């Protein structure tokens, strides 16, 4: 066979620990697990939000238990002068090449690097492009209509009329409040009392407002619009607001933008581009300009080194630098790129735990009395997230280092550190949220959920390079299980896995809206998580073990209901204005594969079942796009001159059309890119096949 070296054999029933690993190992049985540990192992699919005290660590409890059991199996020991070492000989995890697509390189943390786990779906969908079958026809119609909708949303820009599209005050008030009670509570960009004062002055005399404030205002309005309603009805206006701000930053003189207000606009721009879907896959490039500008202005140096300045200005600089660090980290994660910074590049201290009302620009040299560390303020969530910044910066640097060969010992060590900071974050936020409900500072579900997403997603990137080896080698099973558990945790926050939350907490509606309306990480994290769930369920249906025997496995129904909910969620995103149907089509293909395996269909019929399910999902996507088009004033039946001419049911559009249309408009990725040529054929035993 030409691709024999890439074959993966069907995973046999898990052998005993003594047979799985070389060297002495201990036997673990169900009776050896203490009652406290057994009770801590809550099924992943039924765990609640960590914001509730009783459910703070459903994932962490499982991780803790898995780590201890894994340590028993591979017999990890500590020497006096060294870190824990494997006595079993586990080979290092080699660096991955990454993905090159057109002019871009996607490193290991990019979600597309997990596509090799499901080659059968990608192979079939890639072949659909060449065969012009039902899937192709349906997706072609979706793409054509999606282009019309996107074109209709575009508005001509002119530098002469920037800032003249502010809505009426009543609507603006609502959008600003949505922003301030959601994003601003996680990423501190504005000084809220100062912003409110300038906002009131603006409505007293709009023509007298500085253009810098107007750009800040427009970006806040755009971010507020993403969580204002269920369908992101102001998407077209948000695109205009963000585009105008980007244009204004590019206009000369550029030196006039090198102020704290200019940095605030840059931070809002990066966040808005990602959430509103405006070149969100290029935010890492934009982030590079922001990082260099911030360092040029000295934000990477602590204010105590920069001469005398007010406490207000010093603390604003520290807050902005903390926000820049987080935005930089998340953008690098999305792009699969370098985080651009390491801890030795800056010495700026963490912001003080002060409420905004305590910061007054006139208190020159007078240090206000800070709040205790456990007292909730507007900056408490930012401080809780910032504590793990050194670890996450180092972790992402290692993950996306294409020259590094990781030892599995190092992966487990980083996993242990990441587990610890995740546990601390969840406990801290749970405590702060409970206290804030009794005080004047509001820490809500949105703040807690976004903060947890920022940290928990790193489990995927950490174990992603090892998971492919776990199908052949049980010594890497821990990575496979960690990816699945963290995926279910993140999907639970999305409302996709586990039972729905009965209690509607403050900020929950806004978070549900951003995962339906938003782009960037609010899109890609769920996609990456769904890959891990789908591949586990497919392997389970193929009769391959989903546990090591002594670990509890997750039931079929839990993961199947998760995929069903994901299919509904992806269609809801289309109804909310997303114009790309590939995500919904792919989930449909996975479910079709699972149903075919459950029914025991022969191999030739499994492929037909996958394509049939994908075509059905694509047609549902087309129906949703028609509704969106009519809602936005686009005639779905009108043909433009540029549309391909169809003859006898076969379009004349060249095969490369799929290259220009990706999930969330990521130019450069196509189904065929992840099909047979990439993974070496549809051989028996390759993950995702049967």
PDB file of C-alpha atoms in Angstrom, residues 114-355:
ATOM      1  CA  UNK A 114      -6.654  18.824  14.303  1.00  0.00           C
ATOM      2  CA  UNK A 115      -8.287  18.078  10.962  1.00  0.00           C
ATOM      3  CA  UNK A 116      -6.093  15.013  10.447  1.00  0.00           C
ATOM      4  CA  UNK A 117      -8.130  13.269  13.131  1.00  0.00           C
ATOM      5  CA  UNK A 118     -11.128  13.048  10.774  1.00  0.00           C
ATOM      6  CA  UNK A 119      -9.674  12.407   7.317  1.00  0.00           C
ATOM      7  CA  UNK A 120     -12.631  10.432   5.998  1.00  0.00           C
ATOM      8  CA  UNK A 121     -15.013  13.387   6.210  1.00  0.00           C
ATOM      9  CA  UNK A 122     -12.527  15.758   4.619  1.00  0.00           C
ATOM     10  CA  UNK A 123     -11.647  13.274   1.918  1.00  0.00           C
ATOM     11  CA  UNK A 124     -15.287  12.826   0.899  1.00  0.00           C
ATOM     12  CA  UNK A 125     -16.091  16.523   1.044  1.00  0.00           C
ATOM     13  CA  UNK A 126     -12.945  17.276  -0.920  1.00  0.00           C
ATOM     14  CA  UNK A 127     -13.915  14.791  -3.602  1.00  0.00           C
ATOM     15  CA  UNK A 128     -17.350  16.406  -3.753  1.00  0.00           C
ATOM     16  CA  UNK A 129     -15.729  19.482  -5.274  1.00  0.00           C
ATOM     17  CA  UNK A 130     -14.409  17.476  -8.192  1.00  0.00           C
ATOM     18  CA  UNK A 131     -17.489  15.310  -8.679  1.00  0.00           C
ATOM     19  CA  UNK A 132     -19.945  18.224  -8.577  1.00  0.00           C
ATOM     20  CA  UNK A 133     -22.356  16.177  -6.483  1.00  0.00           C
ATOM     21  CA  UNK A 134     -25.290  17.297  -4.327  1.00  0.00           C
ATOM     22  CA  UNK A 135     -23.034  18.608  -1.568  1.00  0.00           C
ATOM     23  CA  UNK A 136     -21.127  20.768  -4.028  1.00  0.00           C
ATOM     24  CA  UNK A 137     -24.298  22.104  -5.654  1.00  0.00           C
ATOM     25  CA  UNK A 138     -25.846  23.044  -2.313  1.00  0.00           C
ATOM     26  CA  UNK A 139     -22.695  24.678  -0.968  1.00  0.00           C
ATOM     27  CA  UNK A 140     -22.171  26.519  -4.231  1.00  0.00           C
ATOM     28  CA  UNK A 141     -25.622  28.073  -3.868  1.00  0.00           C
ATOM     29  CA  UNK A 142     -24.843  28.932  -0.246  1.00  0.00           C
ATOM     30  CA  UNK A 143     -21.597  30.575  -1.254  1.00  0.00           C
ATOM     31  CA  UNK A 144     -23.217  32.607  -4.013  1.00  0.00           C
ATOM     32  CA  UNK A 145     -25.970  33.872  -1.724  1.00  0.00           C
ATOM     33  CA  UNK A 146     -23.481  34.480   1.077  1.00  0.00           C
ATOM     34  CA  UNK A 147     -21.424  36.726  -1.197  1.00  0.00           C
ATOM     35  CA  UNK A 148     -24.512  38.771  -2.027  1.00  0.00           C
ATOM     36  CA  UNK A 149     -25.316  39.217   1.658  1.00  0.00           C
ATOM     37  CA  UNK A 150     -21.746  40.266   2.493  1.00  0.00           C
ATOM     38  CA  UNK A 151     -21.597  42.679  -0.404  1.00  0.00           C
ATOM     39  CA  UNK A 152     -24.870  44.259   0.688  1.00  0.00           C
ATOM     40  CA  UNK A 153     -23.407  44.916   4.139  1.00  0.00           C
ATOM     41  CA  UNK A 154     -20.462  46.857   2.779  1.00  0.00           C
ATOM     42  CA  UNK A 155     -20.713  50.641   2.755  1.00  0.00           C
ATOM     43  CA  UNK A 156     -18.393  53.089   0.982  1.00  0.00           C
ATOM     44  CA  UNK A 157     -15.997  54.863   3.323  1.00  0.00           C
ATOM     45  CA  UNK A 158     -14.652  58.373   3.123  1.00  0.00           C
ATOM     46  CA  UNK A 159     -12.203  60.128   5.404  1.00  0.00           C
ATOM     47  CA  UNK A 160     -14.350  63.249   5.111  1.00  0.00           C
ATOM     48  CA  UNK A 161     -17.397  61.895   6.918  1.00  0.00           C
ATOM     49  CA  UNK A 162     -15.946  59.736   9.666  1.00  0.00           C
ATOM     50  CA  UNK A 163     -17.941  59.532  12.878  1.00  0.00           C
ATOM     51  CA  UNK A 164     -21.230  60.662  11.368  1.00  0.00           C
ATOM     52  CA  UNK A 165     -23.172  57.427  11.758  1.00  0.00           C
ATOM     53  CA  UNK A 166     -23.795  57.436  15.505  1.00  0.00           C
ATOM     54  CA  UNK A 167     -27.337  56.172  16.284  1.00  0.00           C
ATOM     55  CA  UNK A 168     -29.844  58.073  18.412  1.00  0.00           C
ATOM     56  CA  UNK A 169     -28.996  58.521  22.070  1.00  0.00           C
ATOM     57  CA  UNK A 170     -31.545  56.027  23.357  1.00  0.00           C
ATOM     58  CA  UNK A 171     -30.090  53.204  21.281  1.00  0.00           C
ATOM     59  CA  UNK A 172     -26.520  54.349  21.905  1.00  0.00           C
ATOM     60  CA  UNK A 173     -27.139  54.262  25.663  1.00  0.00           C
ATOM     61  CA  UNK A 174     -28.220  50.633  25.444  1.00  0.00           C
ATOM     62  CA  UNK A 175     -25.272  49.576  23.288  1.00  0.00           C
ATOM     63  CA  UNK A 176     -22.756  51.314  25.545  1.00  0.00           C
ATOM     64  CA  UNK A 177     -24.205  49.636  28.631  1.00  0.00           C
ATOM     65  CA  UNK A 178     -23.974  46.268  26.894  1.00  0.00           C
ATOM     66  CA  UNK A 179     -20.298  46.859  26.209  1.00  0.00           C
ATOM     67  CA  UNK A 180     -19.437  48.163  29.668  1.00  0.00           C
ATOM     68  CA  UNK A 181     -21.167  45.270  31.456  1.00  0.00           C
ATOM     69  CA  UNK A 182     -19.616  42.606  29.233  1.00  0.00           C
ATOM     70  CA  UNK A 183     -16.226  43.028  27.530  1.00  0.00           C
ATOM     71  CA  UNK A 184     -14.952  45.879  29.704  1.00  0.00           C
ATOM     72  CA  UNK A 185     -15.264  43.700  32.802  1.00  0.00           C
ATOM     73  CA  UNK A 186     -12.732  41.227  31.364  1.00  0.00           C
ATOM     74  CA  UNK A 187     -10.344  43.355  29.301  1.00  0.00           C
ATOM     75  CA  UNK A 188      -9.856  46.732  30.962  1.00  0.00           C
ATOM     76  CA  UNK A 189      -9.486  49.373  28.261  1.00  0.00           C
ATOM     77  CA  UNK A 190     -11.447  52.403  29.426  1.00  0.00           C
ATOM     78  CA  UNK A 191     -11.640  54.343  32.657  1.00  0.00           C
ATOM     79  CA  UNK A 192     -15.407  54.097  33.014  1.00  0.00           C
ATOM     80  CA  UNK A 193     -16.108  57.363  34.929  1.00  0.00           C
ATOM     81  CA  UNK A 194     -14.009  59.357  32.444  1.00  0.00           C
ATOM     82  CA  UNK A 195     -15.674  57.678  29.473  1.00  0.00           C
ATOM     83  CA  UNK A 196     -19.157  58.339  30.855  1.00  0.00           C
ATOM     84  CA  UNK A 197     -18.305  61.989  31.427  1.00  0.00           C
ATOM     85  CA  UNK A 198     -17.053  62.423  27.854  1.00  0.00           C
ATOM     86  CA  UNK A 199     -20.082  60.517  26.586  1.00  0.00           C
ATOM     87  CA  UNK A 200     -22.463  62.973  28.248  1.00  0.00           C
ATOM     88  CA  UNK A 201     -20.461  65.894  26.869  1.00  0.00           C
ATOM     89  CA  UNK A 202     -20.699  64.390  23.401  1.00  0.00           C
ATOM     90  CA  UNK A 203     -24.499  64.434  23.445  1.00  0.00           C
ATOM     91  CA  UNK A 204     -24.521  68.005  24.674  1.00  0.00           C
ATOM     92  CA  UNK A 205     -22.498  69.084  21.613  1.00  0.00           C
ATOM     93  CA  UNK A 206     -21.533  66.254  19.199  1.00  0.00           C
ATOM     94  CA  UNK A 207     -19.589  68.552  16.861  1.00  0.00           C
ATOM     95  CA  UNK A 208     -17.227  69.610  19.656  1.00  0.00           C
ATOM     96  CA  UNK A 209     -16.121  66.065  20.510  1.00  0.00           C
ATOM     97  CA  UNK A 210     -12.616  64.989  19.573  1.00  0.00           C
ATOM     98  CA  UNK A 211     -12.337  62.447  16.789  1.00  0.00           C
ATOM     99  CA  UNK A 212     -10.410  60.150  19.124  1.00  0.00           C
ATOM    100  CA  UNK A 213     -13.400  59.913  21.452  1.00  0.00           C
ATOM    101  CA  UNK A 214     -15.805  59.410  18.550  1.00  0.00           C
ATOM    102  CA  UNK A 215     -13.725  56.450  17.360  1.00  0.00           C
ATOM    103  CA  UNK A 216     -13.738  55.014  20.877  1.00  0.00           C
ATOM    104  CA  UNK A 217     -17.483  55.481  20.972  1.00  0.00           C
ATOM    105  CA  UNK A 218     -18.033  53.756  17.628  1.00  0.00           C
ATOM    106  CA  UNK A 219     -15.964  50.740  18.593  1.00  0.00           C
ATOM    107  CA  UNK A 220     -17.814  50.398  21.901  1.00  0.00           C
ATOM    108  CA  UNK A 221     -21.094  50.593  19.987  1.00  0.00           C
ATOM    109  CA  UNK A 222     -19.923  47.854  17.611  1.00  0.00           C
ATOM    110  CA  UNK A 223     -18.943  45.535  20.471  1.00  0.00           C
ATOM    111  CA  UNK A 224     -22.180  46.285  22.287  1.00  0.00           C
ATOM    112  CA  UNK A 225     -24.112  45.401  19.127  1.00  0.00           C
ATOM    113  CA  UNK A 226     -22.710  41.841  19.164  1.00  0.00           C
ATOM    114  CA  UNK A 227     -24.542  41.116  22.433  1.00  0.00           C
ATOM    115  CA  UNK A 228     -27.517  43.440  21.933  1.00  0.00           C
ATOM    116  CA  UNK A 229     -29.879  40.968  20.253  1.00  0.00           C
ATOM    117  CA  UNK A 230     -30.039  37.359  19.098  1.00  0.00           C
ATOM    118  CA  UNK A 231     -29.415  37.996  15.400  1.00  0.00           C
ATOM    119  CA  UNK A 232     -26.790  40.765  15.446  1.00  0.00           C
ATOM    120  CA  UNK A 233     -29.233  42.987  13.546  1.00  0.00           C
ATOM    121  CA  UNK A 234     -26.760  45.884  13.470  1.00  0.00           C
ATOM    122  CA  UNK A 235     -23.983  43.838  11.866  1.00  0.00           C
ATOM    123  CA  UNK A 236     -23.728  46.095   8.796  1.00  0.00           C
ATOM    124  CA  UNK A 237     -23.518  49.208  10.962  1.00  0.00           C
ATOM    125  CA  UNK A 238     -20.948  47.555  13.234  1.00  0.00           C
ATOM    126  CA  UNK A 239     -18.814  46.771  10.189  1.00  0.00           C
ATOM    127  CA  UNK A 240     -18.943  50.441   9.228  1.00  0.00           C
ATOM    128  CA  UNK A 241     -18.018  51.626  12.712  1.00  0.00           C
ATOM    129  CA  UNK A 242     -15.015  49.294  12.890  1.00  0.00           C
ATOM    130  CA  UNK A 243     -13.859  50.106   9.357  1.00  0.00           C
ATOM    131  CA  UNK A 244     -14.020  53.837  10.028  1.00  0.00           C
ATOM    132  CA  UNK A 245     -11.924  53.452  13.174  1.00  0.00           C
ATOM    133  CA  UNK A 246      -9.326  51.467  11.269  1.00  0.00           C
ATOM    134  CA  UNK A 247      -9.244  54.076   8.522  1.00  0.00           C
ATOM    135  CA  UNK A 248      -8.863  56.904  11.051  1.00  0.00           C
ATOM    136  CA  UNK A 249      -5.878  55.192  12.683  1.00  0.00           C
ATOM    137  CA  UNK A 250      -4.165  54.968   9.293  1.00  0.00           C
ATOM    138  CA  UNK A 251      -4.655  58.635   8.414  1.00  0.00           C
ATOM    139  CA  UNK A 252      -1.758  61.050   8.972  1.00  0.00           C
ATOM    140  CA  UNK A 253      -0.369  62.373  11.161  1.00  0.00           C
ATOM    141  CA  UNK A 254       0.314  59.019  12.845  1.00  0.00           C
ATOM    142  CA  UNK A 255       2.182  60.634  15.730  1.00  0.00           C
ATOM    143  CA  UNK A 256      -1.056  62.198  16.932  1.00  0.00           C
ATOM    144  CA  UNK A 257      -2.406  58.681  17.585  1.00  0.00           C
ATOM    145  CA  UNK A 258       0.472  57.800  19.933  1.00  0.00           C
ATOM    146  CA  UNK A 259      -1.426  58.658  23.096  1.00  0.00           C
ATOM    147  CA  UNK A 260      -3.199  56.621  25.745  1.00  0.00           C
ATOM    148  CA  UNK A 261      -6.447  57.346  23.913  1.00  0.00           C
ATOM    149  CA  UNK A 262      -4.855  56.040  20.726  1.00  0.00           C
ATOM    150  CA  UNK A 263      -3.775  52.832  22.506  1.00  0.00           C
ATOM    151  CA  UNK A 264      -7.322  52.414  23.807  1.00  0.00           C
ATOM    152  CA  UNK A 265      -8.664  52.722  20.255  1.00  0.00           C
ATOM    153  CA  UNK A 266      -6.165  50.134  19.013  1.00  0.00           C
ATOM    154  CA  UNK A 267      -7.220  47.691  21.763  1.00  0.00           C
ATOM    155  CA  UNK A 268     -10.899  48.201  20.980  1.00  0.00           C
ATOM    156  CA  UNK A 269     -10.177  47.791  17.268  1.00  0.00           C
ATOM    157  CA  UNK A 270      -8.425  44.422  17.696  1.00  0.00           C
ATOM    158  CA  UNK A 271     -11.258  43.143  19.881  1.00  0.00           C
ATOM    159  CA  UNK A 272     -13.980  44.465  17.575  1.00  0.00           C
ATOM    160  CA  UNK A 273     -12.350  43.065  14.411  1.00  0.00           C
ATOM    161  CA  UNK A 274     -12.239  39.644  16.022  1.00  0.00           C
ATOM    162  CA  UNK A 275     -15.755  39.657  17.477  1.00  0.00           C
ATOM    163  CA  UNK A 276     -17.505  41.335  14.537  1.00  0.00           C
ATOM    164  CA  UNK A 277     -15.850  39.181  11.892  1.00  0.00           C
ATOM    165  CA  UNK A 278     -13.940  41.901  10.043  1.00  0.00           C
ATOM    166  CA  UNK A 279     -10.674  40.337   8.940  1.00  0.00           C
ATOM    167  CA  UNK A 280     -10.655  38.433  12.222  1.00  0.00           C
ATOM    168  CA  UNK A 281      -8.096  35.952  10.907  1.00  0.00           C
ATOM    169  CA  UNK A 282      -5.607  38.813  10.459  1.00  0.00           C
ATOM    170  CA  UNK A 283      -5.847  40.293  13.949  1.00  0.00           C
ATOM    171  CA  UNK A 284      -2.431  38.845  14.802  1.00  0.00           C
ATOM    172  CA  UNK A 285      -0.966  41.170  12.174  1.00  0.00           C
ATOM    173  CA  UNK A 286      -2.840  44.145  13.600  1.00  0.00           C
ATOM    174  CA  UNK A 287      -1.752  43.072  17.067  1.00  0.00           C
ATOM    175  CA  UNK A 288       1.888  43.378  16.029  1.00  0.00           C
ATOM    176  CA  UNK A 289       1.412  47.084  15.329  1.00  0.00           C
ATOM    177  CA  UNK A 290      -0.306  47.574  18.671  1.00  0.00           C
ATOM    178  CA  UNK A 291       2.464  45.800  20.600  1.00  0.00           C
ATOM    179  CA  UNK A 292       5.185  47.880  18.963  1.00  0.00           C
ATOM    180  CA  UNK A 293       3.299  51.130  19.489  1.00  0.00           C
ATOM    181  CA  UNK A 294       2.719  50.294  23.155  1.00  0.00           C
ATOM    182  CA  UNK A 295       6.401  49.502  23.653  1.00  0.00           C
ATOM    183  CA  UNK A 296       7.384  52.681  21.783  1.00  0.00           C
ATOM    184  CA  UNK A 297       5.299  54.571  24.331  1.00  0.00           C
ATOM    185  CA  UNK A 298       6.935  52.680  27.199  1.00  0.00           C
ATOM    186  CA  UNK A 299       3.946  50.709  28.406  1.00  0.00           C
ATOM    187  CA  UNK A 300       6.191  47.662  28.777  1.00  0.00           C
ATOM    188  CA  UNK A 301       8.128  49.522  31.500  1.00  0.00           C
ATOM    189  CA  UNK A 302       6.590  50.004  34.889  1.00  0.00           C
ATOM    190  CA  UNK A 303       5.590  53.655  35.467  1.00  0.00           C
ATOM    191  CA  UNK A 304       7.882  53.912  38.487  1.00  0.00           C
ATOM    192  CA  UNK A 305      10.820  53.919  36.046  1.00  0.00           C
ATOM    193  CA  UNK A 306       9.378  56.661  33.834  1.00  0.00           C
ATOM    194  CA  UNK A 307       9.393  59.683  36.072  1.00  0.00           C
ATOM    195  CA  UNK A 308       6.718  61.266  38.159  1.00  0.00           C
ATOM    196  CA  UNK A 309       3.124  60.755  37.043  1.00  0.00           C
ATOM    197  CA  UNK A 310      -0.271  60.601  38.706  1.00  0.00           C
ATOM    198  CA  UNK A 311      -1.560  57.340  40.133  1.00  0.00           C
ATOM    199  CA  UNK A 312      -4.376  57.564  37.613  1.00  0.00           C
ATOM    200  CA  UNK A 313      -2.047  57.620  34.617  1.00  0.00           C
ATOM    201  CA  UNK A 314       0.232  54.972  36.103  1.00  0.00           C
ATOM    202  CA  UNK A 315      -2.656  52.583  36.742  1.00  0.00           C
ATOM    203  CA  UNK A 316      -4.233  53.177  33.332  1.00  0.00           C
ATOM    204  CA  UNK A 317      -0.889  52.300  31.720  1.00  0.00           C
ATOM    205  CA  UNK A 318      -0.658  49.098  33.770  1.00  0.00           C
ATOM    206  CA  UNK A 319      -4.223  48.119  32.886  1.00  0.00           C
ATOM    207  CA  UNK A 320      -3.681  48.756  29.194  1.00  0.00           C
ATOM    208  CA  UNK A 321      -0.468  46.728  29.166  1.00  0.00           C
ATOM    209  CA  UNK A 322      -2.256  43.815  30.862  1.00  0.00           C
ATOM    210  CA  UNK A 323      -4.992  44.034  28.211  1.00  0.00           C
ATOM    211  CA  UNK A 324      -2.417  44.151  25.405  1.00  0.00           C
ATOM    212  CA  UNK A 325      -0.718  41.043  26.806  1.00  0.00           C
ATOM    213  CA  UNK A 326      -4.014  39.140  26.806  1.00  0.00           C
ATOM    214  CA  UNK A 327      -5.110  40.287  23.361  1.00  0.00           C
ATOM    215  CA  UNK A 328      -1.674  39.460  21.990  1.00  0.00           C
ATOM    216  CA  UNK A 329      -1.810  35.983  23.494  1.00  0.00           C
ATOM    217  CA  UNK A 330      -5.291  35.213  22.147  1.00  0.00           C
ATOM    218  CA  UNK A 331      -4.500  36.546  18.656  1.00  0.00           C
ATOM    219  CA  UNK A 332      -1.311  34.474  18.498  1.00  0.00           C
ATOM    220  CA  UNK A 333      -3.255  31.416  19.599  1.00  0.00           C
ATOM    221  CA  UNK A 334      -5.807  31.932  16.811  1.00  0.00           C
ATOM    222  CA  UNK A 335      -3.105  32.378  14.164  1.00  0.00           C
ATOM    223  CA  UNK A 336      -0.884  29.573  15.382  1.00  0.00           C
ATOM    224  CA  UNK A 337       1.916  32.098  15.679  1.00  0.00           C
ATOM    225  CA  UNK A 338       4.491  33.352  18.104  1.00  0.00           C
ATOM    226  CA  UNK A 339       3.174  35.381  21.050  1.00  0.00           C
ATOM    227  CA  UNK A 340       5.674  38.126  20.046  1.00  0.00           C
ATOM    228  CA  UNK A 341       6.563  38.713  23.706  1.00  0.00           C
ATOM    229  CA  UNK A 342       8.106  36.880  26.620  1.00  0.00           C
ATOM    230  CA  UNK A 343       8.246  37.809  30.280  1.00  0.00           C
ATOM    231  CA  UNK A 344      11.768  39.223  29.956  1.00  0.00           C
ATOM    232  CA  UNK A 345      10.499  41.836  27.496  1.00  0.00           C
ATOM    233  CA  UNK A 346       8.585  43.833  30.118  1.00  0.00           C
ATOM    234  CA  UNK A 347       8.669  44.718  33.790  1.00  0.00           C
ATOM    235  CA  UNK A 348       5.286  46.418  34.120  1.00  0.00           C
ATOM    236  CA  UNK A 349       3.654  45.383  37.374  1.00  0.00           C
ATOM    237  CA  UNK A 350       0.108  44.125  37.680  1.00  0.00           C
ATOM    238  CA  UNK A 351      -2.537  46.831  38.137  1.00  0.00           C
ATOM    239  CA  UNK A 352      -3.664  47.598  41.654  1.00  0.00           C
ATOM    240  CA  UNK A 353      -6.992  46.212  42.820  1.00  0.00           C
ATOM    241  CA  UNK A 354      -8.630  49.621  42.726  1.00  0.00           C
ATOM    242  CA  UNK A 355     -12.115  50.581  41.661  1.00  0.00           C
TER     243      UNK A 355
END
